[in-house]
Amino acid sequence: MAPTFGANPWQPQSPRLSAELATFWTAYEKDPGAAIRAFAPTAATIERTPAVLRDGVPDRLFLHDADRWLTATEHWGAALRHGLAALKAIDAHDASLGRRPLRHETA
């Protein structure tokens, strides 16, 4: 969420990610495994995007200013991947799976 200057957010959260999360939870209720597999690339993209920007954006001053946001984005992507691993473990009734994060390519 963007920084707020009062009790209410002044900028809406990502409409695309919000829609993908809503789709994920609806699908998860019907078929958890399929929902996890379908959403895993989104988590991987979020986690990878900061590296893509750092490697591809030539404006070093911008990258310096955005560094904490980019690092936070990496952490959010990793957290999503770990969350999917936990959901996969719950679905499989396998506690050991929850300790192993899903790889970027598969769920």
mmCIF file of N, CA and C in Angstrom:
data_model
loop_
_atom_site.group_PDB
_atom_site.id
_atom_site.type_symbol
_atom_site.label_atom_id
_atom_site.label_comp_id
_atom_site.label_asym_id
_atom_site.label_seq_id
_atom_site.Cartn_x
_atom_site.Cartn_y
_atom_site.Cartn_z
ATOM 1 N N MET A 1 0.850 -1.167 0.000
ATOM 2 C CA MET A 1 0.000 0.000 0.000
ATOM 3 C C MET A 1 0.895 1.230 0.000
ATOM 4 N N ALA A 2 0.463 2.228 -0.698
ATOM 5 C CA ALA A 2 1.199 3.486 -0.718
ATOM 6 C C ALA A 2 1.139 4.136 0.664
ATOM 7 N N PRO A 3 2.112 4.963 0.979
ATOM 8 C CA PRO A 3 2.061 5.661 2.275
ATOM 9 C C PRO A 3 0.759 6.450 2.411
ATOM 10 N N THR A 4 0.244 6.488 3.606
ATOM 11 C CA THR A 4 -0.995 7.229 3.843
ATOM 12 C C THR A 4 -0.697 8.466 4.675
ATOM 13 N N PHE A 5 -1.568 9.418 4.548
ATOM 14 C CA PHE A 5 -1.409 10.673 5.263
ATOM 15 C C PHE A 5 -2.635 10.946 6.116
ATOM 16 N N GLY A 6 -3.219 9.898 6.599
ATOM 17 C CA GLY A 6 -4.413 9.990 7.417
ATOM 18 C C GLY A 6 -4.949 8.595 7.653
ATOM 19 N N ALA A 7 -6.202 8.524 8.005
ATOM 20 C CA ALA A 7 -6.806 7.239 8.354
ATOM 21 C C ALA A 7 -7.111 6.371 7.126
ATOM 22 N N ASN A 8 -7.287 6.982 5.979
ATOM 23 C CA ASN A 8 -7.687 6.238 4.783
ATOM 24 C C ASN A 8 -6.585 6.258 3.731
ATOM 25 N N PRO A 9 -6.401 5.136 3.041
ATOM 26 C CA PRO A 9 -5.431 5.141 1.948
ATOM 27 C C PRO A 9 -5.851 6.140 0.875
ATOM 28 N N TRP A 10 -4.909 6.858 0.347
ATOM 29 C CA TRP A 10 -5.226 7.840 -0.697
ATOM 30 C C TRP A 10 -5.073 7.235 -2.085
ATOM 31 N N GLN A 11 -4.442 6.080 -2.141
ATOM 32 C CA GLN A 11 -4.244 5.427 -3.423
ATOM 33 C C GLN A 11 -4.747 3.986 -3.311
ATOM 34 N N PRO A 12 -5.560 3.543 -4.262
ATOM 35 C CA PRO A 12 -6.053 2.167 -4.170
ATOM 36 C C PRO A 12 -4.920 1.164 -4.344
ATOM 37 N N GLN A 13 -5.100 0.001 -3.750
ATOM 38 C CA GLN A 13 -4.126 -1.051 -3.940
ATOM 39 C C GLN A 13 -4.221 -1.568 -5.368
ATOM 40 N N SER A 14 -3.237 -2.324 -5.763
ATOM 41 C CA SER A 14 -3.140 -2.813 -7.131
ATOM 42 C C SER A 14 -4.435 -3.476 -7.595
ATOM 43 N N PRO A 15 -5.125 -2.886 -8.564
ATOM 44 C CA PRO A 15 -6.366 -3.512 -9.033
ATOM 45 C C PRO A 15 -6.124 -4.859 -9.700
ATOM 46 N N ARG A 16 -5.017 -5.002 -10.408
ATOM 47 C CA ARG A 16 -4.728 -6.276 -11.085
ATOM 48 C C ARG A 16 -4.446 -7.376 -10.066
ATOM 49 N N LEU A 17 -3.597 -7.092 -9.078
ATOM 50 C CA LEU A 17 -3.283 -8.103 -8.074
ATOM 51 C C LEU A 17 -4.516 -8.422 -7.233
ATOM 52 N N SER A 18 -5.288 -7.408 -6.903
ATOM 53 C CA SER A 18 -6.523 -7.651 -6.144
ATOM 54 C C SER A 18 -7.449 -8.602 -6.899
ATOM 55 N N ALA A 19 -7.581 -8.389 -8.208
ATOM 56 C CA ALA A 19 -8.435 -9.259 -9.023
ATOM 57 C C ALA A 19 -7.858 -10.676 -9.083
ATOM 58 N N GLU A 20 -6.527 -10.789 -9.233
ATOM 59 C CA GLU A 20 -5.909 -12.121 -9.286
ATOM 60 C C GLU A 20 -6.073 -12.855 -7.954
ATOM 61 N N LEU A 21 -5.959 -12.127 -6.845
ATOM 62 C CA LEU A 21 -6.158 -12.758 -5.536
ATOM 63 C C LEU A 21 -7.599 -13.203 -5.352
ATOM 64 N N ALA A 22 -8.547 -12.383 -5.790
ATOM 65 C CA ALA A 22 -9.955 -12.772 -5.693
ATOM 66 C C ALA A 22 -10.226 -14.028 -6.521
ATOM 67 N N THR A 23 -9.658 -14.071 -7.720
ATOM 68 C CA THR A 23 -9.800 -15.253 -8.574
ATOM 69 C C THR A 23 -9.160 -16.463 -7.910
ATOM 70 N N PHE A 24 -7.972 -16.264 -7.318
ATOM 71 C CA PHE A 24 -7.281 -17.356 -6.643
ATOM 72 C C PHE A 24 -8.153 -17.954 -5.546
ATOM 73 N N TRP A 25 -8.691 -17.107 -4.663
ATOM 74 C CA TRP A 25 -9.459 -17.642 -3.529
ATOM 75 C C TRP A 25 -10.742 -18.326 -3.975
ATOM 76 N N THR A 26 -11.365 -17.813 -5.028
ATOM 77 C CA THR A 26 -12.558 -18.476 -5.566
ATOM 78 C C THR A 26 -12.173 -19.855 -6.115
ATOM 79 N N ALA A 27 -11.082 -19.906 -6.861
ATOM 80 C CA ALA A 27 -10.628 -21.181 -7.418
ATOM 81 C C ALA A 27 -10.150 -22.124 -6.324
ATOM 82 N N TYR A 28 -9.526 -21.570 -5.290
ATOM 83 C CA TYR A 28 -8.996 -22.392 -4.202
ATOM 84 C C TYR A 28 -10.111 -23.145 -3.482
ATOM 85 N N GLU A 29 -11.260 -22.528 -3.362
ATOM 86 C CA GLU A 29 -12.397 -23.194 -2.713
ATOM 87 C C GLU A 29 -12.841 -24.424 -3.504
ATOM 88 N N LYS A 30 -12.683 -24.397 -4.825
ATOM 89 C CA LYS A 30 -13.126 -25.500 -5.677
ATOM 90 C C LYS A 30 -12.037 -26.545 -5.899
ATOM 91 N N ASP A 31 -10.798 -26.080 -6.132
ATOM 92 C CA ASP A 31 -9.687 -26.990 -6.440
ATOM 93 C C ASP A 31 -8.388 -26.343 -5.966
ATOM 94 N N PRO A 32 -8.016 -26.578 -4.713
ATOM 95 C CA PRO A 32 -6.833 -25.915 -4.155
ATOM 96 C C PRO A 32 -5.560 -26.128 -4.975
ATOM 97 N N GLY A 33 -5.308 -27.334 -5.411
ATOM 98 C CA GLY A 33 -4.083 -27.608 -6.165
ATOM 99 C C GLY A 33 -4.014 -26.819 -7.458
ATOM 100 N N ALA A 34 -5.107 -26.786 -8.185
ATOM 101 C CA ALA A 34 -5.134 -26.044 -9.447
ATOM 102 C C ALA A 34 -4.978 -24.544 -9.194
ATOM 103 N N ALA A 35 -5.606 -24.058 -8.146
ATOM 104 C CA ALA A 35 -5.499 -22.631 -7.819
ATOM 105 C C ALA A 35 -4.055 -22.265 -7.480
ATOM 106 N N ILE A 36 -3.398 -23.105 -6.709
ATOM 107 C CA ILE A 36 -2.007 -22.856 -6.330
ATOM 108 C C ILE A 36 -1.120 -22.863 -7.573
ATOM 109 N N ARG A 37 -1.298 -23.845 -8.441
ATOM 110 C CA ARG A 37 -0.501 -23.908 -9.669
ATOM 111 C C ARG A 37 -0.741 -22.688 -10.556
ATOM 112 N N ALA A 38 -1.973 -22.244 -10.611
ATOM 113 C CA ALA A 38 -2.302 -21.095 -11.458
ATOM 114 C C ALA A 38 -1.733 -19.786 -10.903
ATOM 115 N N PHE A 39 -1.662 -19.669 -9.580
ATOM 116 C CA PHE A 39 -1.211 -18.407 -8.978
ATOM 117 C C PHE A 39 0.304 -18.353 -8.771
ATOM 118 N N ALA A 40 0.975 -19.498 -8.756
ATOM 119 C CA ALA A 40 2.421 -19.531 -8.516
ATOM 120 C C ALA A 40 3.214 -18.629 -9.469
ATOM 121 N N PRO A 41 2.884 -18.571 -10.761
ATOM 122 C CA PRO A 41 3.640 -17.665 -11.638
ATOM 123 C C PRO A 41 3.496 -16.191 -11.251
ATOM 124 N N THR A 42 2.354 -15.815 -10.719
ATOM 125 C CA THR A 42 2.171 -14.433 -10.265
ATOM 126 C C THR A 42 3.110 -14.124 -9.113
ATOM 127 N N ALA A 43 3.186 -15.018 -8.149
ATOM 128 C CA ALA A 43 4.100 -14.822 -7.017
ATOM 129 C C ALA A 43 5.539 -14.755 -7.512
ATOM 130 N N ALA A 44 5.900 -15.622 -8.441
ATOM 131 C CA ALA A 44 7.260 -15.625 -8.981
ATOM 132 C C ALA A 44 7.565 -14.330 -9.725
ATOM 133 N N THR A 45 6.601 -13.834 -10.477
ATOM 134 C CA THR A 45 6.791 -12.579 -11.210
ATOM 135 C C THR A 45 7.011 -11.418 -10.244
ATOM 136 N N ILE A 46 6.220 -11.376 -9.187
ATOM 137 C CA ILE A 46 6.386 -10.314 -8.192
ATOM 138 C C ILE A 46 7.781 -10.384 -7.577
ATOM 139 N N GLU A 47 8.217 -11.583 -7.260
ATOM 140 C CA GLU A 47 9.525 -11.752 -6.633
ATOM 141 C C GLU A 47 10.670 -11.410 -7.590
ATOM 142 N N ARG A 48 10.508 -11.718 -8.869
ATOM 143 C CA ARG A 48 11.567 -11.488 -9.863
ATOM 144 C C ARG A 48 11.618 -10.067 -10.403
ATOM 145 N N THR A 49 10.512 -9.362 -10.386
ATOM 146 C CA THR A 49 10.431 -8.049 -11.023
ATOM 147 C C THR A 49 11.500 -7.069 -10.544
ATOM 148 N N PRO A 50 11.786 -6.974 -9.248
ATOM 149 C CA PRO A 50 12.833 -6.034 -8.844
ATOM 150 C C PRO A 50 14.196 -6.309 -9.494
ATOM 151 N N ALA A 51 14.568 -7.566 -9.637
ATOM 152 C CA ALA A 51 15.841 -7.891 -10.290
ATOM 153 C C ALA A 51 15.812 -7.481 -11.759
ATOM 154 N N VAL A 52 14.673 -7.689 -12.403
ATOM 155 C CA VAL A 52 14.536 -7.288 -13.809
ATOM 156 C C VAL A 52 14.704 -5.777 -13.929
ATOM 157 N N LEU A 53 14.072 -5.038 -13.028
ATOM 158 C CA LEU A 53 14.198 -3.580 -13.064
ATOM 159 C C LEU A 53 15.630 -3.140 -12.764
ATOM 160 N N ARG A 54 16.222 -3.752 -11.755
ATOM 161 C CA ARG A 54 17.598 -3.369 -11.404
ATOM 162 C C ARG A 54 18.564 -3.649 -12.550
ATOM 163 N N ASP A 55 18.328 -4.720 -13.278
ATOM 164 C CA ASP A 55 19.211 -5.069 -14.397
ATOM 165 C C ASP A 55 18.915 -4.267 -15.664
ATOM 166 N N GLY A 56 17.669 -3.815 -15.817
ATOM 167 C CA GLY A 56 17.281 -3.214 -17.086
ATOM 168 C C GLY A 56 17.065 -1.721 -17.097
ATOM 169 N N VAL A 57 16.947 -1.106 -15.942
ATOM 170 C CA VAL A 57 16.697 0.338 -15.902
ATOM 171 C C VAL A 57 18.044 1.053 -15.803
ATOM 172 N N PRO A 58 18.360 1.887 -16.775
ATOM 173 C CA PRO A 58 19.664 2.550 -16.757
ATOM 174 C C PRO A 58 19.764 3.725 -15.766
ATOM 175 N N ASP A 59 18.647 4.222 -15.294
ATOM 176 C CA ASP A 59 18.643 5.388 -14.399
ATOM 177 C C ASP A 59 19.007 4.951 -12.981
ATOM 178 N N ARG A 60 20.269 5.056 -12.644
ATOM 179 C CA ARG A 60 20.756 4.614 -11.328
ATOM 180 C C ARG A 60 20.172 5.446 -10.187
ATOM 181 N N LEU A 61 19.888 6.716 -10.424
ATOM 182 C CA LEU A 61 19.283 7.531 -9.363
ATOM 183 C C LEU A 61 17.874 7.042 -9.040
ATOM 184 N N PHE A 62 17.120 6.699 -10.082
ATOM 185 C CA PHE A 62 15.786 6.137 -9.853
ATOM 186 C C PHE A 62 15.895 4.846 -9.051
ATOM 187 N N LEU A 63 16.801 3.974 -9.472
ATOM 188 C CA LEU A 63 16.965 2.699 -8.777
ATOM 189 C C LEU A 63 17.390 2.904 -7.329
ATOM 190 N N HIS A 64 18.217 3.890 -7.086
ATOM 191 C CA HIS A 64 18.612 4.196 -5.710
ATOM 192 C C HIS A 64 17.390 4.622 -4.900
ATOM 193 N N ASP A 65 16.587 5.525 -5.466
ATOM 194 C CA ASP A 65 15.391 6.004 -4.761
ATOM 195 C C ASP A 65 14.367 4.895 -4.559
ATOM 196 N N ALA A 66 14.284 3.974 -5.506
ATOM 197 C CA ALA A 66 13.279 2.898 -5.450
ATOM 198 C C ALA A 66 13.778 1.655 -4.730
ATOM 199 N N ASP A 67 15.034 1.657 -4.276
ATOM 200 C CA ASP A 67 15.643 0.450 -3.742
ATOM 201 C C ASP A 67 14.819 -0.213 -2.639
ATOM 202 N N ARG A 68 14.342 0.542 -1.684
ATOM 203 C CA ARG A 68 13.580 -0.074 -0.583
ATOM 204 C C ARG A 68 12.248 -0.631 -1.066
ATOM 205 N N TRP A 69 11.627 0.029 -2.029
ATOM 206 C CA TRP A 69 10.381 -0.485 -2.586
ATOM 207 C C TRP A 69 10.652 -1.779 -3.340
ATOM 208 N N LEU A 70 11.750 -1.802 -4.089
ATOM 209 C CA LEU A 70 12.099 -3.010 -4.848
ATOM 210 C C LEU A 70 12.415 -4.169 -3.905
ATOM 211 N N THR A 71 13.157 -3.888 -2.844
ATOM 212 C CA THR A 71 13.468 -4.931 -1.872
ATOM 213 C C THR A 71 12.191 -5.436 -1.211
ATOM 214 N N ALA A 72 11.297 -4.529 -0.861
ATOM 215 C CA ALA A 72 10.020 -4.940 -0.260
ATOM 216 C C ALA A 72 9.225 -5.810 -1.221
ATOM 217 N N THR A 73 9.258 -5.468 -2.500
ATOM 218 C CA THR A 73 8.544 -6.260 -3.505
ATOM 219 C C THR A 73 9.108 -7.672 -3.587
ATOM 220 N N GLU A 74 10.432 -7.797 -3.533
ATOM 221 C CA GLU A 74 11.043 -9.134 -3.500
ATOM 222 C C GLU A 74 10.522 -9.929 -2.306
ATOM 223 N N HIS A 75 10.466 -9.273 -1.165
ATOM 224 C CA HIS A 75 10.003 -9.951 0.048
ATOM 225 C C HIS A 75 8.527 -10.336 -0.061
ATOM 226 N N TRP A 76 7.708 -9.484 -0.648
ATOM 227 C CA TRP A 76 6.289 -9.821 -0.825
ATOM 228 C C TRP A 76 6.139 -11.019 -1.746
ATOM 229 N N GLY A 77 6.924 -11.053 -2.820
ATOM 230 C CA GLY A 77 6.870 -12.205 -3.726
ATOM 231 C C GLY A 77 7.295 -13.484 -3.029
ATOM 232 N N ALA A 78 8.364 -13.408 -2.235
ATOM 233 C CA ALA A 78 8.811 -14.583 -1.489
ATOM 234 C C ALA A 78 7.756 -15.009 -0.480
ATOM 235 N N ALA A 79 7.137 -14.035 0.163
ATOM 236 C CA ALA A 79 6.087 -14.356 1.141
ATOM 237 C C ALA A 79 4.908 -15.041 0.452
ATOM 238 N N LEU A 80 4.548 -14.575 -0.727
ATOM 239 C CA LEU A 80 3.471 -15.237 -1.473
ATOM 240 C C LEU A 80 3.862 -16.674 -1.813
ATOM 241 N N ARG A 81 5.107 -16.873 -2.257
ATOM 242 C CA ARG A 81 5.574 -18.223 -2.588
ATOM 243 C C ARG A 81 5.541 -19.128 -1.363
ATOM 244 N N HIS A 82 5.984 -18.615 -0.228
ATOM 245 C CA HIS A 82 5.950 -19.406 0.999
ATOM 246 C C HIS A 82 4.503 -19.684 1.429
ATOM 247 N N GLY A 83 3.643 -18.700 1.264
ATOM 248 C CA GLY A 83 2.236 -18.898 1.590
ATOM 249 C C GLY A 83 1.601 -19.976 0.727
ATOM 250 N N LEU A 84 1.953 -19.980 -0.556
ATOM 251 C CA LEU A 84 1.442 -21.031 -1.440
ATOM 252 C C LEU A 84 1.970 -22.395 -1.024
ATOM 253 N N ALA A 85 3.229 -22.442 -0.578
ATOM 254 C CA ALA A 85 3.786 -23.713 -0.098
ATOM 255 C C ALA A 85 3.020 -24.197 1.128
ATOM 256 N N ALA A 86 2.668 -23.286 2.000
ATOM 257 C CA ALA A 86 1.894 -23.665 3.192
ATOM 258 C C ALA A 86 0.514 -24.172 2.797
ATOM 259 N N LEU A 87 -0.133 -23.490 1.845
ATOM 260 C CA LEU A 87 -1.449 -23.945 1.391
ATOM 261 C C LEU A 87 -1.360 -25.307 0.714
ATOM 262 N N LYS A 88 -0.288 -25.511 -0.046
ATOM 263 C CA LYS A 88 -0.086 -26.812 -0.687
ATOM 264 C C LYS A 88 0.080 -27.898 0.373
ATOM 265 N N ALA A 89 0.829 -27.586 1.425
ATOM 266 C CA ALA A 89 1.024 -28.551 2.516
ATOM 267 C C ALA A 89 -0.289 -28.850 3.217
ATOM 268 N N ILE A 90 -1.089 -27.843 3.443
ATOM 269 C CA ILE A 90 -2.395 -28.045 4.078
ATOM 270 C C ILE A 90 -3.252 -28.952 3.201
ATOM 271 N N ASP A 91 -3.268 -28.641 1.899
ATOM 272 C CA ASP A 91 -4.073 -29.434 0.972
ATOM 273 C C ASP A 91 -3.596 -30.891 0.930
ATOM 274 N N ALA A 92 -2.278 -31.102 1.033
ATOM 275 C CA ALA A 92 -1.710 -32.447 0.964
ATOM 276 C C ALA A 92 -1.659 -33.125 2.331
ATOM 277 N N HIS A 93 -2.060 -32.415 3.374
ATOM 278 C CA HIS A 93 -1.961 -32.937 4.747
ATOM 279 C C HIS A 93 -0.532 -33.384 5.045
ATOM 280 N N ASP A 94 0.442 -32.569 4.607
ATOM 281 C CA ASP A 94 1.855 -32.897 4.758
ATOM 282 C C ASP A 94 2.587 -31.707 5.371
ATOM 283 N N ALA A 95 2.850 -31.762 6.651
ATOM 284 C CA ALA A 95 3.507 -30.659 7.348
ATOM 285 C C ALA A 95 4.899 -30.384 6.804
ATOM 286 N N SER A 96 5.582 -31.386 6.274
ATOM 287 C CA SER A 96 6.940 -31.164 5.778
ATOM 288 C C SER A 96 6.962 -30.263 4.545
ATOM 289 N N LEU A 97 5.902 -30.275 3.753
ATOM 290 C CA LEU A 97 5.849 -29.412 2.575
ATOM 291 C C LEU A 97 5.827 -27.943 2.948
ATOM 292 N N GLY A 98 5.236 -27.611 4.057
ATOM 293 C CA GLY A 98 5.135 -26.220 4.471
ATOM 294 C C GLY A 98 6.478 -25.607 4.808
ATOM 295 N N ARG A 99 7.470 -26.432 5.048
ATOM 296 C CA ARG A 99 8.801 -25.918 5.355
ATOM 297 C C ARG A 99 9.660 -25.765 4.107
ATOM 298 N N ARG A 100 9.169 -26.206 2.960
ATOM 299 C CA ARG A 100 9.922 -26.098 1.712
ATOM 300 C C ARG A 100 9.157 -25.172 0.774
ATOM 301 N N PRO A 101 9.702 -23.980 0.487
ATOM 302 C CA PRO A 101 8.984 -23.077 -0.411
ATOM 303 C C PRO A 101 8.901 -23.635 -1.823
ATOM 304 N N LEU A 102 7.849 -23.302 -2.499
ATOM 305 C CA LEU A 102 7.670 -23.719 -3.880
ATOM 306 C C LEU A 102 8.737 -23.076 -4.741
ATOM 307 N N ARG A 103 9.162 -23.787 -5.730
ATOM 308 C CA ARG A 103 10.126 -23.225 -6.688
ATOM 309 C C ARG A 103 9.403 -22.228 -7.565
ATOM 310 N N HIS A 104 10.164 -21.367 -8.200
ATOM 311 C CA HIS A 104 9.581 -20.320 -9.050
ATOM 312 C C HIS A 104 8.745 -20.881 -10.186
ATOM 313 N N GLU A 105 9.178 -21.995 -10.757
ATOM 314 C CA GLU A 105 8.538 -22.496 -11.974
ATOM 315 C C GLU A 105 7.280 -23.304 -11.704
ATOM 316 N N THR A 106 7.184 -23.983 -10.565
ATOM 317 C CA THR A 106 6.066 -24.882 -10.349
ATOM 318 C C THR A 106 5.462 -24.675 -8.981
ATOM 319 N N ALA A 107 4.314 -25.242 -8.802
ATOM 320 C CA ALA A 107 3.657 -25.182 -7.493
ATOM 321 C C ALA A 107 3.375 -26.568 -7.005
#
